[in-house]
mmCIF file of C-alpha atoms in Angstrom:
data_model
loop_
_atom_site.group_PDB
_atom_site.id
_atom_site.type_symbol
_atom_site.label_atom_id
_atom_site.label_comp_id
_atom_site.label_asym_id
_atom_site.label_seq_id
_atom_site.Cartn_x
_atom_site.Cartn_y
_atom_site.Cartn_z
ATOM 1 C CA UNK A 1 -25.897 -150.855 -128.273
ATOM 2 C CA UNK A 2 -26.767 -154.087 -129.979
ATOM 3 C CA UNK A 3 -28.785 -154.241 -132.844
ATOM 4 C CA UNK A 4 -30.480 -156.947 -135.211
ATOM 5 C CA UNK A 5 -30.498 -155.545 -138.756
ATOM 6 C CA UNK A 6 -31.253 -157.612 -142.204
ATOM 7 C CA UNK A 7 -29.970 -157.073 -145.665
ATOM 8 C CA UNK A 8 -29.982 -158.521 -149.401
ATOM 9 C CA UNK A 9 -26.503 -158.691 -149.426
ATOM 10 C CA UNK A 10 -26.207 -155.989 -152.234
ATOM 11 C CA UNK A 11 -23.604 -153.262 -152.010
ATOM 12 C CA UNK A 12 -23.040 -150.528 -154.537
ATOM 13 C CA UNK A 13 -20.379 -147.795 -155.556
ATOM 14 C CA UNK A 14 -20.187 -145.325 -158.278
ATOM 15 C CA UNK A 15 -17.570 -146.718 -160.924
ATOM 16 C CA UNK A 16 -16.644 -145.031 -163.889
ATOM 17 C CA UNK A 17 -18.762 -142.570 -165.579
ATOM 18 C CA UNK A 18 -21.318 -142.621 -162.140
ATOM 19 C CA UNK A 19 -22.147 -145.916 -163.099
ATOM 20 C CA UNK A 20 -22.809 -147.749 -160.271
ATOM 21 C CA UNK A 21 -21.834 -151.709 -159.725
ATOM 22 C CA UNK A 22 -23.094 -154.107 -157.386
ATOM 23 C CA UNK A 23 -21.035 -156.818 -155.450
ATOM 24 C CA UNK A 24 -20.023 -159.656 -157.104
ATOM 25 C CA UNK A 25 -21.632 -161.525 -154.164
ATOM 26 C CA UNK A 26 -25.241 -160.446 -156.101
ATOM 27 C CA UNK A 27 -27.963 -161.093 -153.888
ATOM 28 C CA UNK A 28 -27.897 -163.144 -150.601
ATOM 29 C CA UNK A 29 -30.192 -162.511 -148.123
ATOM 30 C CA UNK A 30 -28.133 -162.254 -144.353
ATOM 31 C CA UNK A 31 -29.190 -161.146 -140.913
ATOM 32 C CA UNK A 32 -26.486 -159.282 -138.481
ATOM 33 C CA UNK A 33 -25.958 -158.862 -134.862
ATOM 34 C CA UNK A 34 -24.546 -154.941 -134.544
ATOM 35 C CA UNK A 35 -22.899 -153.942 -131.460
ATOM 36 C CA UNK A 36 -21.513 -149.995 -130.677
ATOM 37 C CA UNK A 37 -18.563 -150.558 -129.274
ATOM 38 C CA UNK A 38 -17.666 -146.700 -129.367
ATOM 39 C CA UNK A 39 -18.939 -143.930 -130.953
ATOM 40 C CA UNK A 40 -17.348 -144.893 -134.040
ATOM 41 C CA UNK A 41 -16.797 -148.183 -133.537
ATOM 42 C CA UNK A 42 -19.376 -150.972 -134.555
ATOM 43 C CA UNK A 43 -18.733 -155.145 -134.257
ATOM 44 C CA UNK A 44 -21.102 -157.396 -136.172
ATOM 45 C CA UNK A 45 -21.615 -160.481 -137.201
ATOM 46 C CA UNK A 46 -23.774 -163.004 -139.432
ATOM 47 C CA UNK A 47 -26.747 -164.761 -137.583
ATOM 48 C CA UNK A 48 -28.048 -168.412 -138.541
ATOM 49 C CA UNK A 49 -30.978 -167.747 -136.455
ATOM 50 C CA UNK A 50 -32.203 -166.011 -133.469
ATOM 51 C CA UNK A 51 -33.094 -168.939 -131.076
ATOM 52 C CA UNK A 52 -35.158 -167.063 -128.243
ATOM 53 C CA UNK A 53 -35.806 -163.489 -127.231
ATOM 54 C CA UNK A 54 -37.247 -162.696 -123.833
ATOM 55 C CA UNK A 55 -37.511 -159.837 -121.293
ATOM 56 C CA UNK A 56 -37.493 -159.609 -117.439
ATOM 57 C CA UNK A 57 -38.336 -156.546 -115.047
ATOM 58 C CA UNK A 58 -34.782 -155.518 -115.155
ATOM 59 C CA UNK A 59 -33.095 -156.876 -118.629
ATOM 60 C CA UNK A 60 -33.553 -157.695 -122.698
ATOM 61 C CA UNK A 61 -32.561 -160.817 -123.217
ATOM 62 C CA UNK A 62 -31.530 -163.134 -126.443
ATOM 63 C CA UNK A 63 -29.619 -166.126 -127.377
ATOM 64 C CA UNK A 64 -28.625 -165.434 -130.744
ATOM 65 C CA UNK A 65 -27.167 -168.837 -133.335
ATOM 66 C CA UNK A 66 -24.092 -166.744 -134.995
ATOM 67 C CA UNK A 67 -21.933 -167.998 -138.012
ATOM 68 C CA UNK A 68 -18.290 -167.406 -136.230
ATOM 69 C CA UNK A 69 -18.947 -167.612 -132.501
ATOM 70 C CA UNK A 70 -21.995 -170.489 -132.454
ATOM 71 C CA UNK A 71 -24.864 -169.727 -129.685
ATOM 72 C CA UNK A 72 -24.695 -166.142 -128.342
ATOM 73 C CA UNK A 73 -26.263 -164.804 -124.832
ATOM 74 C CA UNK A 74 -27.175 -161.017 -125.721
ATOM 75 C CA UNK A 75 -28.504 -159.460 -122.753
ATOM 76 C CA UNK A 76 -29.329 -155.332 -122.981
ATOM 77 C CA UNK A 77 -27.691 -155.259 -125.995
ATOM 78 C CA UNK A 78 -24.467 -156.117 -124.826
ATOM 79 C CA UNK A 79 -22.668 -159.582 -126.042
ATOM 80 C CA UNK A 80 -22.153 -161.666 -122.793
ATOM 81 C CA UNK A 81 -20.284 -164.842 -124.019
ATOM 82 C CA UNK A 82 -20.199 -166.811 -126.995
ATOM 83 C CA UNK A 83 -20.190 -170.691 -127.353
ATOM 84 C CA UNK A 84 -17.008 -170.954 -129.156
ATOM 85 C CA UNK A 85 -14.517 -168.848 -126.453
ATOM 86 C CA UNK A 86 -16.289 -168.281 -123.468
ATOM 87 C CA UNK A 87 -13.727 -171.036 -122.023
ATOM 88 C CA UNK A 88 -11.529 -168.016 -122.097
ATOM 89 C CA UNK A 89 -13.710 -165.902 -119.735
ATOM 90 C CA UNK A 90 -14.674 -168.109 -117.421
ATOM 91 C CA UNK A 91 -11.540 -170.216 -116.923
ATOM 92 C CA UNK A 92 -10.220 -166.515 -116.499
ATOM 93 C CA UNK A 93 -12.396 -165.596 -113.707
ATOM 94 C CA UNK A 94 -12.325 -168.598 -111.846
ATOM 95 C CA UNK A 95 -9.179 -170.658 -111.344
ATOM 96 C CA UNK A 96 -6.848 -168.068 -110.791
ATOM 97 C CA UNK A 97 -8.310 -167.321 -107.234
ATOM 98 C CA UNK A 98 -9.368 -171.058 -106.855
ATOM 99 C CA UNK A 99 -5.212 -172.106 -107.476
ATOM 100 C CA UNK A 100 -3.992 -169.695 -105.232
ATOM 101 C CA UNK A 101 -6.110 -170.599 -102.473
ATOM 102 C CA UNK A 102 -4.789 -173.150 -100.077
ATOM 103 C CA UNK A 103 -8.060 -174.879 -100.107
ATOM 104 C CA UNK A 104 -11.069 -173.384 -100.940
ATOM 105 C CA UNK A 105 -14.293 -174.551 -99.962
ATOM 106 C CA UNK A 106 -17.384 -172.285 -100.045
ATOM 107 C CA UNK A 107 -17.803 -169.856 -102.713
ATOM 108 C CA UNK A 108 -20.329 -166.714 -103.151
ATOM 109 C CA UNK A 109 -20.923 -165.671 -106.692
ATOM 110 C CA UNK A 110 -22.074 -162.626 -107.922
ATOM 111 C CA UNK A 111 -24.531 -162.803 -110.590
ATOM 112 C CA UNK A 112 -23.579 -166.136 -112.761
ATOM 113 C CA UNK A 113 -27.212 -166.134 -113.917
ATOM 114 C CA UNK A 114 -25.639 -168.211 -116.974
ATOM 115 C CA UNK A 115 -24.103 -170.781 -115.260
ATOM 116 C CA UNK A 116 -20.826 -170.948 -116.601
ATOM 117 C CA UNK A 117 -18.858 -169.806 -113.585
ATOM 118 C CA UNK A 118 -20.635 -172.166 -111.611
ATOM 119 C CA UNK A 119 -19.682 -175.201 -114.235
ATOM 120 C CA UNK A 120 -16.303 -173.987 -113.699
ATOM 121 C CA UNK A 121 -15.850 -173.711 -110.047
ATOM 122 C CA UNK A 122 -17.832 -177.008 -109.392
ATOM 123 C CA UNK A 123 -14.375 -179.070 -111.343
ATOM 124 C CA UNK A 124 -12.597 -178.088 -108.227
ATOM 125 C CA UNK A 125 -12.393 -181.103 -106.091
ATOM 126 C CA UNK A 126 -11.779 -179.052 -102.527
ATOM 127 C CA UNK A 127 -15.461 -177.084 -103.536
ATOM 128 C CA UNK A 128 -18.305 -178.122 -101.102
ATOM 129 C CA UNK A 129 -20.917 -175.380 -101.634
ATOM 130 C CA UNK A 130 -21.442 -172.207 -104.149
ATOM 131 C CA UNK A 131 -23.774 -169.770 -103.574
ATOM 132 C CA UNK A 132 -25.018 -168.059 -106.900
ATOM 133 C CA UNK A 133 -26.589 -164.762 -106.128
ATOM 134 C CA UNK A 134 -28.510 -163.112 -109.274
ATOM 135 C CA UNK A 135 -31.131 -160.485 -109.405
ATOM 136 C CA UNK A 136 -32.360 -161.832 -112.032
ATOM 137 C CA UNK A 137 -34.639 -165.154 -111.899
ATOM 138 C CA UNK A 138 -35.778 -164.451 -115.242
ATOM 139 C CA UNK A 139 -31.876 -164.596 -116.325
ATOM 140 C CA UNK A 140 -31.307 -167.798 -114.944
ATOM 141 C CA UNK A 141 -34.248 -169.696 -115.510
ATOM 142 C CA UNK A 142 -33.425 -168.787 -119.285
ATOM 143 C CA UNK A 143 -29.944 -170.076 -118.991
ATOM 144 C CA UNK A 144 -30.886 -173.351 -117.242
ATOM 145 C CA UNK A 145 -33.369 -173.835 -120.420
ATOM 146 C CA UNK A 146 -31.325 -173.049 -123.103
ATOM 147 C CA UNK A 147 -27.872 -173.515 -122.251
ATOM 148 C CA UNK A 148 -27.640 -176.886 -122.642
ATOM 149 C CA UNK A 149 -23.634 -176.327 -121.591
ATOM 150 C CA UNK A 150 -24.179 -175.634 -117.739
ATOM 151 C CA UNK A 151 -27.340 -177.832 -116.961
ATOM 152 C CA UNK A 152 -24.808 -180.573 -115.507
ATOM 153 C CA UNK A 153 -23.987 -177.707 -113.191
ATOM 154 C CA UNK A 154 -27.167 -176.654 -112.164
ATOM 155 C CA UNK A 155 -28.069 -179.981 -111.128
ATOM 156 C CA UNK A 156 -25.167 -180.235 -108.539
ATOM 157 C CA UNK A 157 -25.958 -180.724 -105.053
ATOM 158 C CA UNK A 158 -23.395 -178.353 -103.972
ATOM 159 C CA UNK A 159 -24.844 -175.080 -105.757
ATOM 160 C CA UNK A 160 -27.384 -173.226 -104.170
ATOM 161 C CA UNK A 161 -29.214 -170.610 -106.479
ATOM 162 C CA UNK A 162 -30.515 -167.798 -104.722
ATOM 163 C CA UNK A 163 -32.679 -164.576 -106.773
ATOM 164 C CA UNK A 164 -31.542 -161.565 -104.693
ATOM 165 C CA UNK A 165 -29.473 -158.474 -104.803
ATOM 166 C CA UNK A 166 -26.202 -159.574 -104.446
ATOM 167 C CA UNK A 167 -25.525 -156.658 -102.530
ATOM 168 C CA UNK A 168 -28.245 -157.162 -100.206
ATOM 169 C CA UNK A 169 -27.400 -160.951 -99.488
ATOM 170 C CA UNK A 170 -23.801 -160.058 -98.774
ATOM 171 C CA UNK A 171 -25.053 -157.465 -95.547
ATOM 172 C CA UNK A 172 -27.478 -159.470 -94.312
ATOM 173 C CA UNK A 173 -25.720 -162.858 -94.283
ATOM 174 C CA UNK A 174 -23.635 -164.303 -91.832
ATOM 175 C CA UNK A 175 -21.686 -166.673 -93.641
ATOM 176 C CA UNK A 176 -17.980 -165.673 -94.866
ATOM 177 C CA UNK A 177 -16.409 -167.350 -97.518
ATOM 178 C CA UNK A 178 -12.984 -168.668 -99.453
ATOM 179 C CA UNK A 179 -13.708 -166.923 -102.581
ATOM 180 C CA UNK A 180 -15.949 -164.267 -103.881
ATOM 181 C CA UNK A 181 -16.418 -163.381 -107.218
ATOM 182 C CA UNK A 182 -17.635 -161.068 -109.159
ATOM 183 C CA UNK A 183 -19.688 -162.163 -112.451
ATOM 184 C CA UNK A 184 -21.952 -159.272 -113.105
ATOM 185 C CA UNK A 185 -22.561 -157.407 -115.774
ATOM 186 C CA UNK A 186 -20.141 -154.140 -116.711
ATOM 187 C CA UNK A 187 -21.194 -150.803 -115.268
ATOM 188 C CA UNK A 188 -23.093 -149.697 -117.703
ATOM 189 C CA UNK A 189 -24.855 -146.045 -116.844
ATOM 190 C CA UNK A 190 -28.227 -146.226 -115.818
ATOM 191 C CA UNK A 191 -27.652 -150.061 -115.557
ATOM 192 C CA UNK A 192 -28.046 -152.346 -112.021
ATOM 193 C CA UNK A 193 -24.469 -153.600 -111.105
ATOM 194 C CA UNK A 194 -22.290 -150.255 -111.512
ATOM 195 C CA UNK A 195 -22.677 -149.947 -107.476
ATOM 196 C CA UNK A 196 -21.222 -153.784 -106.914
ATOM 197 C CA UNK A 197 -17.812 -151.774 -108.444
ATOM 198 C CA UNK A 198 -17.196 -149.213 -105.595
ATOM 199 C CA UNK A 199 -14.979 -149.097 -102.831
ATOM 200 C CA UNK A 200 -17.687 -148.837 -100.319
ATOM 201 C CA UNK A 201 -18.757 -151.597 -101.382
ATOM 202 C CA UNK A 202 -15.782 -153.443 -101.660
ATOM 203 C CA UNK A 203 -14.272 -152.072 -98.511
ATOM 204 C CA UNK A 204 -17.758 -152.672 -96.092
ATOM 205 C CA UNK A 205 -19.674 -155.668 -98.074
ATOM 206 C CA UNK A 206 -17.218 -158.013 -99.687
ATOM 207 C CA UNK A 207 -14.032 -157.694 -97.631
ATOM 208 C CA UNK A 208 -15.832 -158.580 -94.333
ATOM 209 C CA UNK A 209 -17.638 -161.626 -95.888
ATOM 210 C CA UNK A 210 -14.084 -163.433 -96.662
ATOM 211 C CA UNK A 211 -12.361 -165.667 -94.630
ATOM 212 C CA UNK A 212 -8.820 -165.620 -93.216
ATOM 213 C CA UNK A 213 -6.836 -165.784 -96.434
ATOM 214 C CA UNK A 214 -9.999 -165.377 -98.707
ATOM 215 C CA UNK A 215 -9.869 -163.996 -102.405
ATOM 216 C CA UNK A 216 -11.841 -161.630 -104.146
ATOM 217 C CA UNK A 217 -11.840 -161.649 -108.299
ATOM 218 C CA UNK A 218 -13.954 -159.785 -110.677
ATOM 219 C CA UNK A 219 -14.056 -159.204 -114.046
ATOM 220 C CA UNK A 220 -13.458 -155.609 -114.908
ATOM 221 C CA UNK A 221 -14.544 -154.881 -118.441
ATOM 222 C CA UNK A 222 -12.516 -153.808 -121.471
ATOM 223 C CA UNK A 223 -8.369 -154.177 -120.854
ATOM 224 C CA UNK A 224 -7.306 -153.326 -124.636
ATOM 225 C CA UNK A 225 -4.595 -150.882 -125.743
ATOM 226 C CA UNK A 226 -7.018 -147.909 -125.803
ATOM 227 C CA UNK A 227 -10.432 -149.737 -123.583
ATOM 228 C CA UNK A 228 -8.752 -150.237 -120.779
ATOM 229 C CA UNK A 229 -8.823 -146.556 -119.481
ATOM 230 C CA UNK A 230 -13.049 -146.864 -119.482
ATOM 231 C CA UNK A 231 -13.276 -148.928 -116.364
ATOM 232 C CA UNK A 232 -10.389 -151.242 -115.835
ATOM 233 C CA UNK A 233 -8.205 -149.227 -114.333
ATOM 234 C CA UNK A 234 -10.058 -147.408 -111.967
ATOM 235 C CA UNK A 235 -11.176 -151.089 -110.847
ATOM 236 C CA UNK A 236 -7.801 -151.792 -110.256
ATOM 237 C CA UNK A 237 -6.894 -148.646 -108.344
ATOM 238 C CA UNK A 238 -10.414 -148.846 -106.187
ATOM 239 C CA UNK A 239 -9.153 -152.591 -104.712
ATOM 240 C CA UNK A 240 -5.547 -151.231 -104.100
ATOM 241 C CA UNK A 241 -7.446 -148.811 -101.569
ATOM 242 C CA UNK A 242 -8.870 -151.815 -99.976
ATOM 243 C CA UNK A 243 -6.692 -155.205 -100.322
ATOM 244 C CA UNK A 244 -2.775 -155.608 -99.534
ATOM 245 C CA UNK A 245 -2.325 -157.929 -102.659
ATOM 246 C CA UNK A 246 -3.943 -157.103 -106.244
ATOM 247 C CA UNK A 247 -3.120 -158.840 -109.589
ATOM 248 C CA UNK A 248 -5.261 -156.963 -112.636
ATOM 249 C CA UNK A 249 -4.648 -159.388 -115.930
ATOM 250 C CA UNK A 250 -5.976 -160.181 -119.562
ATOM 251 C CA UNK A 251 -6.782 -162.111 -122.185
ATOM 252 C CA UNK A 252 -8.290 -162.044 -125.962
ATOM 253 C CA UNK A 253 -11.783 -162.937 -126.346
ATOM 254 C CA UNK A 254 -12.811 -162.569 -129.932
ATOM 255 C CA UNK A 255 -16.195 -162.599 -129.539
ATOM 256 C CA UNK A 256 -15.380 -159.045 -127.997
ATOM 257 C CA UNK A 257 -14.123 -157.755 -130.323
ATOM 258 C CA UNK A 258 -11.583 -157.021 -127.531
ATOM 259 C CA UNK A 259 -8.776 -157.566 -124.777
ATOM 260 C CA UNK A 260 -10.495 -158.327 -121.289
ATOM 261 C CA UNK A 261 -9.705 -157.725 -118.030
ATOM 262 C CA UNK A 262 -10.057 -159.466 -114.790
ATOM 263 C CA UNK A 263 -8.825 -158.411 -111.205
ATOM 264 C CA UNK A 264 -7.808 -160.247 -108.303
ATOM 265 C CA UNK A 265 -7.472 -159.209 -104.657
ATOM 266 C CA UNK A 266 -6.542 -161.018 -100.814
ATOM 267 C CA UNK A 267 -4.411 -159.599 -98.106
ATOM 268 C CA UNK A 268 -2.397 -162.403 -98.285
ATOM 269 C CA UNK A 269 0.212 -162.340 -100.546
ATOM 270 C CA UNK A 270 -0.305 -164.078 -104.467
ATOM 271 C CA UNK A 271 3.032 -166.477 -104.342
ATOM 272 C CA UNK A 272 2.857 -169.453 -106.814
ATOM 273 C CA UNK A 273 5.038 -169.767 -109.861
ATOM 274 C CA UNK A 274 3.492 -171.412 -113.006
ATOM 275 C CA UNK A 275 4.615 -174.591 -111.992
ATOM 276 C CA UNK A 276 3.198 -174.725 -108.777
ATOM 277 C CA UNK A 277 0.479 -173.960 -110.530
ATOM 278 C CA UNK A 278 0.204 -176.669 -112.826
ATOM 279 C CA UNK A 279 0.726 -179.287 -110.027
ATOM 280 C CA UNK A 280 -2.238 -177.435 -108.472
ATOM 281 C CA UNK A 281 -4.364 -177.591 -111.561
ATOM 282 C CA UNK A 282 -3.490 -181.428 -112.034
ATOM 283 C CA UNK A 283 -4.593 -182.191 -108.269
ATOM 284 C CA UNK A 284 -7.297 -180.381 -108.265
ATOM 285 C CA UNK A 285 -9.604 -179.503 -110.824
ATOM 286 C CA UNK A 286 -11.782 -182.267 -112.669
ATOM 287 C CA UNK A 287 -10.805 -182.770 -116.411
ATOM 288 C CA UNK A 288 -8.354 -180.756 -118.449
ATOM 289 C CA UNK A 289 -8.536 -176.762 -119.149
ATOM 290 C CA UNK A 290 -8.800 -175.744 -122.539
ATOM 291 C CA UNK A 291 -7.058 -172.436 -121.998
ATOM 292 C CA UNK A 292 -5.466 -171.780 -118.378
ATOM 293 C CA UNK A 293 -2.393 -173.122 -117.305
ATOM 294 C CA UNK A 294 0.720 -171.859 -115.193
ATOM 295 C CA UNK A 295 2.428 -170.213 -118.093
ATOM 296 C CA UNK A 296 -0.978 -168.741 -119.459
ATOM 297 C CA UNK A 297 -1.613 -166.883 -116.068
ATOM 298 C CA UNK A 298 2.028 -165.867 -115.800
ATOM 299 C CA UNK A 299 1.401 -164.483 -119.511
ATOM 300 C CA UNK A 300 -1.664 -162.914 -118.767
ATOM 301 C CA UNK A 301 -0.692 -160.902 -115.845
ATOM 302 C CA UNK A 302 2.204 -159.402 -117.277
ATOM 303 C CA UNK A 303 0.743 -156.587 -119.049
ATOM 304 C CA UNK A 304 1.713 -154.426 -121.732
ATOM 305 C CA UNK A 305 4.241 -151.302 -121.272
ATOM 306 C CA UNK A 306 1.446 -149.154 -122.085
ATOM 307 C CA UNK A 307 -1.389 -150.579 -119.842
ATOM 308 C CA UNK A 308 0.978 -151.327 -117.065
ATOM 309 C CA UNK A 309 1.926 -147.594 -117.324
ATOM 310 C CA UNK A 310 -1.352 -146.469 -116.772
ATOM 311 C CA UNK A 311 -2.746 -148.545 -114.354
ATOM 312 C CA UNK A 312 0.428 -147.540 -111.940
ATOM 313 C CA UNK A 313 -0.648 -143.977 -112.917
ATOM 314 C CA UNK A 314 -4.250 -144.350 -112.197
ATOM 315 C CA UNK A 315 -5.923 -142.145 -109.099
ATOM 316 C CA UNK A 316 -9.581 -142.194 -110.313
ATOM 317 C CA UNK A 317 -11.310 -144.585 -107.412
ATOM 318 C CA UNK A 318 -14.629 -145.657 -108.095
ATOM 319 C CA UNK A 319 -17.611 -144.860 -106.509
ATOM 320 C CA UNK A 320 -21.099 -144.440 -106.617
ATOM 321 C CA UNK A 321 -20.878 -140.287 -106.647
ATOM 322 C CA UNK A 322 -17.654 -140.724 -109.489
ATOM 323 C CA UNK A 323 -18.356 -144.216 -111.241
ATOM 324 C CA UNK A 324 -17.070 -144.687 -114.780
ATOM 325 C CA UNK A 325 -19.131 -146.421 -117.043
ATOM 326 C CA UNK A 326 -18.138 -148.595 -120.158
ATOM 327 C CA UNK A 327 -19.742 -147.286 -123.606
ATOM 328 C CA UNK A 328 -23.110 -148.414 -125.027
ATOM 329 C CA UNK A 329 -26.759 -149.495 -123.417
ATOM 330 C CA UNK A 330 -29.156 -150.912 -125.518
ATOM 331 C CA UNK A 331 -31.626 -153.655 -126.642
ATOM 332 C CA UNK A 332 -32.383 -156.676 -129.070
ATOM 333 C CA UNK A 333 -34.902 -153.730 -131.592
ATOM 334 C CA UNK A 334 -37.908 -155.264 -132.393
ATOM 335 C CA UNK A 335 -38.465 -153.320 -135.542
ATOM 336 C CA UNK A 336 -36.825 -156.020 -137.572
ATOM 337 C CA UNK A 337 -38.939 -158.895 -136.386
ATOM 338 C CA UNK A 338 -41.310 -158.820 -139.244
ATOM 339 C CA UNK A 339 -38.173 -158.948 -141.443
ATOM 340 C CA UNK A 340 -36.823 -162.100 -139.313
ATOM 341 C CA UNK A 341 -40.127 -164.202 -139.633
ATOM 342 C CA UNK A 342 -40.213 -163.758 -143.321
ATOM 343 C CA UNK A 343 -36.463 -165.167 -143.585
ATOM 344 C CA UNK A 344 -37.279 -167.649 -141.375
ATOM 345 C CA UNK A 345 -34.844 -166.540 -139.299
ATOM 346 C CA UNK A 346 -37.282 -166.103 -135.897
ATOM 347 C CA UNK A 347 -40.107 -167.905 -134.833
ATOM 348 C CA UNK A 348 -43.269 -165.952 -134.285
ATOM 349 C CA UNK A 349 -43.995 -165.911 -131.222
ATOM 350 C CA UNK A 350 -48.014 -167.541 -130.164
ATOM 351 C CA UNK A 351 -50.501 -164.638 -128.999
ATOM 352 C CA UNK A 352 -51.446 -164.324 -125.689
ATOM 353 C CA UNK A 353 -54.661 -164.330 -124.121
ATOM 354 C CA UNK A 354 -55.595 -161.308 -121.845
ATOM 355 C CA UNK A 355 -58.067 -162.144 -119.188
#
């Protein structure tokens, strides 16, 4: 659950005698970003501002100016990437599939509202059109705004932006594909993408839409020591029910607070060392990564004894009757608005007319 709280900095304990002693900070006014990570589990951080809040007919959104991770995209609540790593992410979900295709062409994208996958696909020199499927126009129209990152991307010929179920576009398309990805949002209960997770829907919607030698990716939430057993796993396990060949791996993203996982699938097999890899990345993709290479996806996919453990334990398959969900739903509160205009950390917003 994400929350905006403010403070005056002041924190107190009883000392000797009950006397009780503020920080020696003294007073300093500060705003926070608060998400629940678990029931007892909260990550926060210090705000500079809070750029722009909006809403659509299916989502909260925000982009949030932090102290540690720069501009943040909030949406329900829940943290989606952060200006200063999400390089990490999205050279993640990307080039893995991208490299290990012989030569892919046409992409479909799964959500993306942001952008960023886009950005990143569009460096590949063999890419000559990306379909970008969101729900949610109100999403990307706030992303091609204030993003200022991914509006090079937005503007390239080769993407086409479509506002529709992703689901729904799949089944009544015609067109198959080199790569499909999956850039939604985690399945959150009571959220819209926890269906785009199932094996039906892997196994009936995405599978048939990829061409001979195509590959499937999708991010698949938490992958941590302990997080991985919310929804990773079972991820995992639902592709191996569907796909010959199935890579899960990981990476840090602080701005999560967290490990996070990715998973890639194809019936044909996943062969390339890390330097094949390399001479693939030089050849092909448009400027230089900032965090994958050959050795970083060799390190990434060899998971820990634990995780590894567990995944090759793991029988749970999801779908839409047993779907596991990751924790937390919530919203950007307005309650602390006033608070934010006083600090001058939020513009108020002009009043609208009602006709």
């Amino acid at each position: 659950m994400g929350d905006i709280s403010c403070s005056n900095g002041i924190s107190s304990a009883n000392g000797v005698n009950g006397k009780s002693h503020s920080s020696l900070n003294g007073y300093r006014k500060s705003c926070w970003y608060e998400e629940e990570i678990e029931e007892n589990l909260r990550w926060c951080f210090a705000l500079n501002s809070i750029l722009h809040t909006g809403a659509s007919r299916y989502q909260d959104i925000a982009l949030l100016d932090t102290k540690p991770f720069g501009k943040a995209l909030v949406i329900d609540g829940k943290l989606q990437s952060a200006e200063v790593d999400e390089f990490i992410y999205h050279e993640s979900l990307v080039h893995p599939a991208f490299l290990h295709h012989s030569s892919p062409k046409t992409v479909f994208i799964m959500g993306g509202g942001e952008g960023s996958t886009a950005r990143e696909i569009l460096r590949h020199k063999t890419v000559e059109k990306v379909v970008m499927c969101d729900i949610d126009e109100e999403v990307v129209n706030f992303c091609k705004a204030y993003l200022v990152v991914n509006r090079e991307a937005f503007c390239d010929p080769r993407l086409e932006v479509i506002i529709n179920d992703a689901r729904a576009e799949l089944e009544n398309g015609k067109e198959c594909y080199d790569v499909i990805i999956g850039d939604l949002a985690d399945p959150i209960e009571g959220g819209p993408c926890y269906k785009l997770y199932t094996k039906s829907f892997y196994e009936h919607t995405v599978k048939p839409r990829l061409n001979q030698g195509g590959i499937f990716i999708t991010q698949a939430g938490p992958a941590g020591i302990f997080s991985h057993t919310e929804v990773f796993s079972c991820i995992y396990n639902t592709l191996r029910q569907v796909f010959k060949y199935v890579v899960p791996f990981s990476a840090h993203i602080p701005s999560y607070a967290d490990t996070w996982g990715w998973v890639m699938a194809s019936d044909s097999p996943f062969m390339l060392s890390a330097d094949e890899l390399d001479t693939r990345i030089k050849q092909r993709i448009k400027g230089e990564n900032r965090y994958l290479d050959g050795k970083t996806f060799s390190s990434a996919s060899t998971l820990s004894k634990a995780v590894r453990k567990s995944l090759d334990s793991e029988t749970h398959v999801y779908t839409e009757g047993a779907a596991r969900f990751i924790y937390g739903h919530g919203s950007v509160h307005k309650q602390n608005q006033a608070k934010l205009i006083r600090n001058g950390l939020m513009e108020e917003a002009p009043t609208k007319s009602t006709k």
